[in-house]
Amino acid sequence: MTVRRDFKDPVRCRPDLVIGREEPFAQAREQLARGGSVLLHGPAGIGKSTVLRALAAENAGGAPTVLRCSATESESHLPFLALADLFGLVLERVCGALPAAQRTALESALTGRGESTLQRDGLALRLAVLSTLRALAAEGPVLVVADDLQWLDSASAELLGFAARRLGDAPVQMLCAVRTEGTEGQEYDRHLRACPPDTRVVRLGPFSRTQVSALLDHRGYTDLSRTTVRDIHRTSDGNPLFALELGRALAESPARPRPGEPLPVPTSLRALVLSRLEMLSDDARRTLLVASAGARPTPALLHAAGREHAEEETAQAAALGLLATDPEEPALRFAHPLISAALYAEAPAHERRAAHAALSTAASDPIERARHLALATTGTDPEVAARLAEAAALARDRGAPSVAASLGLLAARRTPADTADGAPGPDERRLQAAEDAITAGEADLARDIAREVLTRATVPAERVRAWMVVIEAAGQALGEVDAVFPQVLADAGDDPRLLALVHYQLAWRELVVDGDFDKARREAAHAADLAARGADRRTELMALAFQSSTETLMGHPDAPATIKRALREPQDPYVACHHNGAGMARFRWLLMSDQLSEARKGITGLLREARRRGMVESEVHFLRFLADTELRSGHCGRALDLARESLRLARDSGTGEGASAMLASLAEASGGDVERALALAREAADHAEVDGDQMYLSRALAAFGYARSAAGDAAGAVRSLRRVRELERGMGITDPARGRWHGDLAEALVRIGEPGEAQELIDLTRVHALRLDRAGVLAVLDRAEALVRAARGEHEAARKQLTSAQDRLGRLGYGLEEARAAFALARLRARLPGAAPGHAPYDEAARLFRRCRALPWLRQVDEAVAAGPVGPDTVPASASAALDGLASMERQVASLVMEGATNREIAARLFISVKTVEATLTRVYRKLGIRSRVDIVRLAAGRRAK
């Protein structure tokens, strides 16, 4: 099934500065727009010059005069050089306006034709710089752009500072950047003396892993795995320049490092630290090498590893800035991870092995000892392999599956091909590592391991196990691995245990790719039966959980019984806390059955256990489901925090991104920013379309419709939600508690003048809600039906129905839906004869929305108060005819509003700015005598009715 797109945005180029710099860029832009000055600061390579150039380019058009200088360390000893860069091209233009003494002093300083110094001509030079800037400002705004302020010659810095402090109201702005070290960058204080008093300091910090990934993609390094990107982020410490250099080195390297191996550090970055390393004694350098090989080196560990003079040698390194000192932290920490990586990469292989050999006996943790033992040896060794496998199992039990995967791969490399009878072979250990990688959210690593095993495996059980990893690694994009299923069925033969695994994944395929809930349910039931015959309790439980979840979403009568089967003992600890396990099936049933308190308790426990076990994908989904529970309960602020956390983790791990974006959209539309909600809904739909995921495409479109409702775009909401209705009909979903979009669609239909269609939807949905006892859905349907009655003039009946709906929603714990019912009731009362003026009718709704922290809905309350008692019956009769009297641009904008386009979409289609759209709409409202875009839609509906 394919669905026509609900939106279409123009393609936009995304410059480097936008990636990871949206917030500081916006801060600086706002300051400059107010006429103030900006000082950017941060460590080397953090992107100051990039942001500086972009801000300068953006603001140069508004300033007739732009003065620029960019200092360098090698030239910082030359007096007045920066001043010459700034004023060299404008000196002749303003020299006539300067007093003779100031002109002579300034010309001498800038041209070198005469000797001038601050000691001899100090006051004249200072006043000359101030007078020059004032003279330029008299012609129009002046923008001074100075990069690398730390290398500014002292004379120029002194003169600029003197002038900056005395410019007063003159339209002179400064845009500067300075290098600072450390996380706080307090040394920028002394550079503020060269800037005006109103300067805003903006710090550029390190990139997140997601931002590093976006930057690498933007530069064309798109074939790097997420595991590699994670290592790049860790080694670069989020520094974009370092990350790009590491990415370039990896892209140009013919052989990529294996998991657990250090990244190759390019010569360009080694040069940044190796010069300081050369100042160390040989013994100190060896001590630092041992420290770089350790996971958490301490002086005690270095002593145990044979470094007798560790304190003196690490003190020498700290004095050179190679180690960061913290009296309260016993562990040694390199000043930057790149120093450790460069030191390790530069060391000869035999010295690395010696360092690991020393640590293999010195480390206290058995996992660390096993890892160092593996890195200290070469070739295969069954004893070393066994110790590594034991360490991997220990890491798995500790909830560190990523560490377990790394250790498992080391164990596989040390395992001989001809193992003794009963001992695990290298491929069996690789597959265990792949499964650990899946648990850790490292799908690309898992897929690579499984593909490697498939190139040589002949044992059916190993091949099926490897195919399962390939399918799991595909995530929601199961359509991309369609060709795998015939191969894995052939490998499974007639073994019920193996066939159960295959049919469980086929159930997911039916649901995600084809959107066929009934076929998916039957495949899951078949998988459960096969697993029971093969005595595979884990697969049986997973299949039953899937079957019960599918039946719940379908509104199937067998759902409660299947959930009970899935919860029977014996249980499997892994399944119990898996995001597709029985605990999740029970949570979904509780949530859809309006048992919010029990649902919250259940999902909180699942989240806690998933975190303990290091199950990243499950954590992503449990955070999302907890956010959903809080959102339904009316805790919009809490829901927004959880949804954002889920989305950050999803983007970092590459798992569940579409689902997390969908829920984050709902949370933003309820308690955050509506524009961001719309963007996230688009992102979620994009993910679903790319993955071929029909199930989440409907959820994404439902979120898009809700966000449009929150934005006041009823026509757009109708377009999105009608498509959700088509999708769910095709998938066989009948339970309205699955997406709870039906009330939103009915209310939006009323607002665009389609109460008949709204009533039909309400009647049909109510049948299913009554059958399944969905009390929350029924209350929301009553709220929507009250709007239908109000539109038909049945005001008293509508009032009673809204009052009842609000009371029931409050008792069920649906705080936000209760507030929306109060808002609908307030709107109704405000339109009745004799209604109190102003805010009074809306006090209760505003109170409830504030309790929920539902900021977008509070804005709608304010808009309703400002609009006054303008309802469907009070739109001027002459306004419809006035549509024909609009100017050309006004008619185009009004026509697109009638189609349901948002301001941003109108701007894109007409190639104008959003501000121009807003200004045009204001003129349209004034000419038509109306107050909102909803009234334009009503006018269009009235014209069609005629």
Short mmCIF file of C-alpha atoms in Angstrom, two decimals, residues 462-746:
data_model
loop_
_atom_site.label_atom_id
_atom_site.label_comp_id
_atom_site.label_asym_id
_atom_site.label_seq_id
_atom_site.Cartn_x
_atom_site.Cartn_y
_atom_site.Cartn_z
CA GLU A 462 24.45 -21.04 12.59
CA ARG A 463 23.16 -19.81 9.24
CA VAL A 464 19.63 -19.21 10.55
CA ARG A 465 21.03 -17.49 13.62
CA ALA A 466 23.12 -15.21 11.37
CA TRP A 467 20.10 -14.47 9.14
CA MET A 468 18.13 -13.50 12.24
CA VAL A 469 20.79 -10.93 13.09
CA VAL A 470 20.62 -9.52 9.55
CA ILE A 471 16.83 -9.20 9.82
CA GLU A 472 16.99 -7.67 13.32
CA ALA A 473 19.62 -5.18 12.15
CA ALA A 474 17.22 -3.94 9.44
CA GLY A 475 14.94 -2.52 12.13
CA GLN A 476 11.72 -1.18 10.65
CA ALA A 477 13.15 -1.35 7.09
CA LEU A 478 12.14 -5.00 6.67
CA GLY A 479 11.31 -4.43 3.02
CA GLU A 480 15.04 -4.10 2.39
CA VAL A 481 15.66 -7.70 3.48
CA ASP A 482 12.70 -9.31 1.68
CA ALA A 483 15.08 -11.48 -0.35
CA VAL A 484 16.45 -13.00 2.87
CA PHE A 485 13.28 -14.89 3.82
CA PRO A 486 13.36 -17.58 1.08
CA GLN A 487 17.03 -18.24 1.87
CA VAL A 488 16.51 -18.53 5.62
CA LEU A 489 13.45 -20.80 5.13
CA ALA A 490 15.60 -23.08 3.02
CA ASP A 491 18.33 -23.11 5.68
CA ALA A 492 15.78 -23.86 8.45
CA GLY A 493 14.54 -27.02 6.70
CA ASP A 494 11.97 -28.80 8.84
CA ASP A 495 13.50 -27.99 12.23
CA PRO A 496 10.65 -26.49 14.33
CA ARG A 497 13.05 -24.43 16.47
CA LEU A 498 14.60 -22.79 13.43
CA LEU A 499 11.27 -22.41 11.63
CA ALA A 500 9.81 -20.69 14.70
CA LEU A 501 12.49 -18.00 14.46
CA VAL A 502 11.76 -17.46 10.78
CA HIS A 503 7.97 -17.27 11.13
CA TYR A 504 8.31 -14.83 14.03
CA GLN A 505 10.21 -12.47 11.73
CA LEU A 506 7.68 -13.13 8.93
CA ALA A 507 4.97 -11.93 11.30
CA TRP A 508 6.81 -8.64 11.66
CA ARG A 509 7.22 -8.43 7.90
CA GLU A 510 3.47 -8.82 7.34
CA LEU A 511 2.78 -6.05 9.83
CA VAL A 512 5.47 -3.54 8.86
CA VAL A 513 5.80 -4.02 5.09
CA ASP A 514 2.29 -5.07 4.06
CA GLY A 515 0.38 -3.48 6.93
CA ASP A 516 -1.72 -6.64 7.28
CA PHE A 517 -2.53 -7.12 10.97
CA ASP A 518 -4.53 -10.31 10.46
CA LYS A 519 -1.77 -12.11 8.55
CA ALA A 520 0.76 -10.90 11.08
CA ARG A 521 -1.36 -12.30 13.90
CA ARG A 522 -1.63 -15.69 12.20
CA GLU A 523 2.12 -15.85 11.49
CA ALA A 524 2.87 -15.05 15.13
CA ALA A 525 0.49 -17.78 16.33
CA HIS A 526 2.17 -20.25 13.97
CA ALA A 527 5.60 -19.23 15.27
CA ALA A 528 4.46 -19.76 18.87
CA ASP A 529 3.21 -23.26 18.04
CA LEU A 530 6.47 -24.18 16.27
CA ALA A 531 8.55 -22.85 19.18
CA ALA A 532 6.49 -24.88 21.67
CA ARG A 533 7.10 -28.03 19.60
CA GLY A 534 10.82 -27.26 19.51
CA ALA A 535 10.95 -26.45 23.26
CA ASP A 536 12.19 -22.91 22.53
CA ARG A 537 10.49 -21.00 25.33
CA ARG A 538 12.10 -17.63 24.49
CA THR A 539 10.82 -17.59 20.91
CA GLU A 540 7.43 -18.91 22.03
CA LEU A 541 7.06 -16.03 24.50
CA MET A 542 8.18 -13.43 21.95
CA ALA A 543 5.69 -14.77 19.41
CA LEU A 544 2.84 -14.80 21.92
CA ALA A 545 3.66 -11.25 22.98
CA PHE A 546 3.62 -10.15 19.35
CA GLN A 547 0.33 -11.98 18.73
CA SER A 548 -1.30 -10.37 21.77
CA SER A 549 -0.09 -6.87 20.83
CA THR A 550 -1.43 -7.28 17.31
CA GLU A 551 -4.77 -8.52 18.59
CA THR A 552 -4.96 -5.59 21.01
CA LEU A 553 -4.36 -3.05 18.23
CA MET A 554 -6.90 -4.80 16.01
CA GLY A 555 -9.54 -4.89 18.71
CA HIS A 556 -9.55 -8.69 18.40
CA PRO A 557 -11.61 -10.51 21.05
CA ASP A 558 -8.81 -13.03 21.77
CA ALA A 559 -6.35 -10.37 22.95
CA PRO A 560 -6.89 -10.77 26.75
CA ALA A 561 -6.52 -14.55 26.56
CA THR A 562 -3.35 -14.32 24.47
CA ILE A 563 -1.82 -11.84 26.91
CA LYS A 564 -2.49 -14.31 29.75
CA ARG A 565 -0.73 -17.06 27.76
CA ALA A 566 2.24 -14.78 27.17
CA LEU A 567 2.49 -14.02 30.90
CA ARG A 568 2.38 -17.65 32.10
CA GLU A 569 5.41 -19.18 33.77
CA PRO A 570 8.10 -20.08 33.08
CA GLN A 571 9.15 -16.64 31.90
CA ASP A 572 12.40 -15.61 30.23
CA PRO A 573 14.21 -12.61 31.82
CA TYR A 574 15.26 -11.26 28.41
CA VAL A 575 11.73 -11.42 27.00
CA ALA A 576 10.25 -9.95 30.17
CA CYS A 577 12.02 -6.60 29.65
CA HIS A 578 12.19 -6.57 25.85
CA HIS A 579 10.28 -3.84 24.01
CA ASN A 580 8.42 -6.53 22.07
CA GLY A 581 7.95 -8.84 25.05
CA ALA A 582 4.99 -9.79 27.21
CA GLY A 583 5.50 -6.91 29.65
CA MET A 584 5.18 -4.50 26.76
CA ALA A 585 2.03 -6.26 25.51
CA ARG A 586 0.48 -5.89 28.96
CA PHE A 587 1.45 -2.20 29.11
CA ARG A 588 -0.17 -1.55 25.73
CA TRP A 589 -3.37 -3.24 26.91
CA LEU A 590 -3.43 -1.15 30.10
CA LEU A 591 -2.83 2.08 28.19
CA MET A 592 -5.57 1.38 25.66
CA SER A 593 -7.93 0.33 28.47
CA ASP A 594 -7.60 3.74 30.21
CA GLN A 595 -5.62 2.35 33.16
CA LEU A 596 -3.01 5.10 33.12
CA SER A 597 -1.66 4.64 36.65
CA GLU A 598 -1.04 0.91 36.18
CA ALA A 599 0.42 1.53 32.74
CA ARG A 600 2.87 4.10 34.15
CA LYS A 601 3.95 1.72 36.89
CA GLY A 602 4.52 -1.09 34.39
CA ILE A 603 6.49 0.93 31.83
CA THR A 604 8.64 2.54 34.53
CA GLY A 605 9.70 -0.91 35.74
CA LEU A 606 10.45 -2.05 32.19
CA LEU A 607 12.55 1.06 31.54
CA ARG A 608 14.54 0.51 34.73
CA GLU A 609 15.32 -3.10 33.82
CA ALA A 610 16.23 -2.26 30.20
CA ARG A 611 18.70 0.33 31.43
CA ARG A 612 20.19 -2.12 33.90
CA ARG A 613 20.76 -4.62 31.09
CA GLY A 614 22.05 -2.04 28.63
CA MET A 615 19.25 -2.80 26.13
CA VAL A 616 19.48 0.42 24.11
CA GLU A 617 16.66 -0.17 21.62
CA SER A 618 14.30 -1.18 24.42
CA GLU A 619 15.30 1.90 26.40
CA VAL A 620 14.49 4.10 23.38
CA HIS A 621 11.01 2.61 23.09
CA PHE A 622 10.27 2.52 26.83
CA LEU A 623 11.20 6.19 27.14
CA ARG A 624 8.81 6.88 24.29
CA PHE A 625 6.00 4.87 25.85
CA LEU A 626 6.50 6.51 29.24
CA ALA A 627 6.34 9.90 27.48
CA ASP A 628 3.09 8.79 25.82
CA THR A 629 1.65 7.82 29.21
CA GLU A 630 2.62 11.16 30.75
CA LEU A 631 1.17 13.00 27.76
CA ARG A 632 -2.18 11.27 28.11
CA SER A 633 -2.12 12.09 31.82
CA GLY A 634 -1.69 15.77 31.02
CA HIS A 635 1.91 16.04 32.23
CA CYS A 636 3.10 17.79 29.07
CA GLY A 637 6.39 19.12 30.45
CA ARG A 638 7.44 15.71 31.74
CA ALA A 639 6.32 14.08 28.50
CA LEU A 640 8.33 16.57 26.46
CA ASP A 641 11.51 15.87 28.44
CA LEU A 642 11.09 12.09 28.05
CA ALA A 643 10.24 12.34 24.34
CA ARG A 644 13.29 14.48 23.66
CA GLU A 645 15.48 12.05 25.61
CA SER A 646 14.10 9.13 23.60
CA LEU A 647 14.73 10.97 20.32
CA ARG A 648 18.32 11.85 21.30
CA LEU A 649 19.06 8.24 22.18
CA ALA A 650 17.33 6.98 19.03
CA ARG A 651 19.39 9.27 16.82
CA ASP A 652 22.61 8.33 18.58
CA SER A 653 21.96 4.60 18.26
CA GLY A 654 20.08 4.61 14.95
CA THR A 655 17.18 2.61 16.39
CA GLY A 656 13.54 3.64 16.60
CA GLU A 657 14.17 7.09 15.10
CA GLY A 658 10.83 7.35 13.28
CA ALA A 659 8.78 6.20 16.26
CA SER A 660 10.61 8.56 18.62
CA ALA A 661 10.21 11.49 16.21
CA MET A 662 6.47 10.73 16.01
CA LEU A 663 6.01 10.83 19.79
CA ALA A 664 8.27 13.87 20.11
CA SER A 665 6.00 15.61 17.59
CA LEU A 666 2.95 14.89 19.75
CA ALA A 667 4.78 16.13 22.85
CA GLU A 668 5.98 19.32 21.14
CA ALA A 669 2.48 20.07 19.81
CA SER A 670 1.09 19.62 23.33
CA GLY A 671 3.72 21.28 25.50
CA GLY A 672 6.47 22.75 23.34
CA ASP A 673 6.83 24.34 19.92
CA VAL A 674 4.24 23.69 17.20
CA GLU A 675 6.63 24.43 14.32
CA ARG A 676 9.04 21.88 15.70
CA ALA A 677 6.14 19.45 16.10
CA LEU A 678 5.33 19.80 12.40
CA ALA A 679 8.97 19.26 11.44
CA LEU A 680 9.23 16.15 13.62
CA ALA A 681 6.04 14.72 12.15
CA ARG A 682 7.51 15.19 8.67
CA GLU A 683 10.69 13.47 9.84
CA ALA A 684 8.71 10.55 11.26
CA ALA A 685 6.75 10.17 8.02
CA ASP A 686 9.98 10.32 6.02
CA HIS A 687 11.46 7.51 8.11
CA ALA A 688 8.33 5.40 7.66
CA GLU A 689 8.25 5.95 3.91
CA VAL A 690 11.95 5.19 3.48
CA ASP A 691 11.57 2.04 5.60
CA GLY A 692 8.34 1.04 3.84
CA ASP A 693 6.71 0.91 7.28
CA GLN A 694 2.95 1.22 6.86
CA MET A 695 2.26 0.84 10.57
CA TYR A 696 4.29 3.87 11.63
CA LEU A 697 3.35 5.89 8.57
CA SER A 698 -0.20 6.04 9.91
CA ARG A 699 1.09 7.08 13.34
CA ALA A 700 3.30 9.78 11.81
CA LEU A 701 0.41 11.20 9.77
CA ALA A 702 -1.77 11.17 12.88
CA ALA A 703 0.90 13.19 14.71
CA PHE A 704 1.05 15.56 11.75
CA GLY A 705 -2.70 16.03 11.90
CA TYR A 706 -2.63 16.70 15.64
CA ALA A 707 0.19 19.23 15.23
CA ARG A 708 -1.80 21.02 12.56
CA SER A 709 -4.80 21.14 14.89
CA ALA A 710 -2.61 22.65 17.60
CA ALA A 711 -1.40 25.20 15.05
CA GLY A 712 -5.00 26.17 14.23
CA ASP A 713 -4.81 24.66 10.74
CA ALA A 714 -8.05 22.65 10.67
CA ALA A 715 -8.02 22.04 6.92
CA GLY A 716 -4.49 20.66 7.06
CA ALA A 717 -5.43 18.45 10.00
CA VAL A 718 -8.37 17.04 8.01
CA ARG A 719 -6.14 16.18 5.04
CA SER A 720 -3.65 14.28 7.22
CA LEU A 721 -6.21 12.48 9.37
CA ARG A 722 -8.39 11.39 6.45
CA ARG A 723 -5.35 9.55 5.15
CA VAL A 724 -4.79 7.95 8.54
CA ARG A 725 -8.37 6.69 8.34
CA GLU A 726 -7.70 5.17 4.90
CA LEU A 727 -4.51 3.51 6.09
CA GLU A 728 -6.05 1.96 9.20
CA ARG A 729 -9.01 0.65 7.25
CA GLY A 730 -6.58 -1.08 4.90
CA MET A 731 -4.61 -2.57 7.78
CA GLY A 732 -7.70 -3.90 9.55
CA ILE A 733 -7.31 -1.75 12.70
CA THR A 734 -10.63 -1.25 14.43
CA ASP A 735 -9.65 -0.27 17.98
CA PRO A 736 -9.89 3.56 18.16
CA ALA A 737 -7.66 3.57 21.25
CA ARG A 738 -4.67 2.67 19.07
CA GLY A 739 -4.04 6.17 17.75
CA ARG A 740 -6.87 8.21 19.31
CA TRP A 741 -7.03 10.49 16.26
CA HIS A 742 -10.76 10.12 15.60
CA GLY A 743 -11.86 12.98 17.87
CA ASP A 744 -9.24 15.29 16.35
CA LEU A 745 -10.51 14.54 12.84
CA ALA A 746 -14.15 15.02 13.82
#
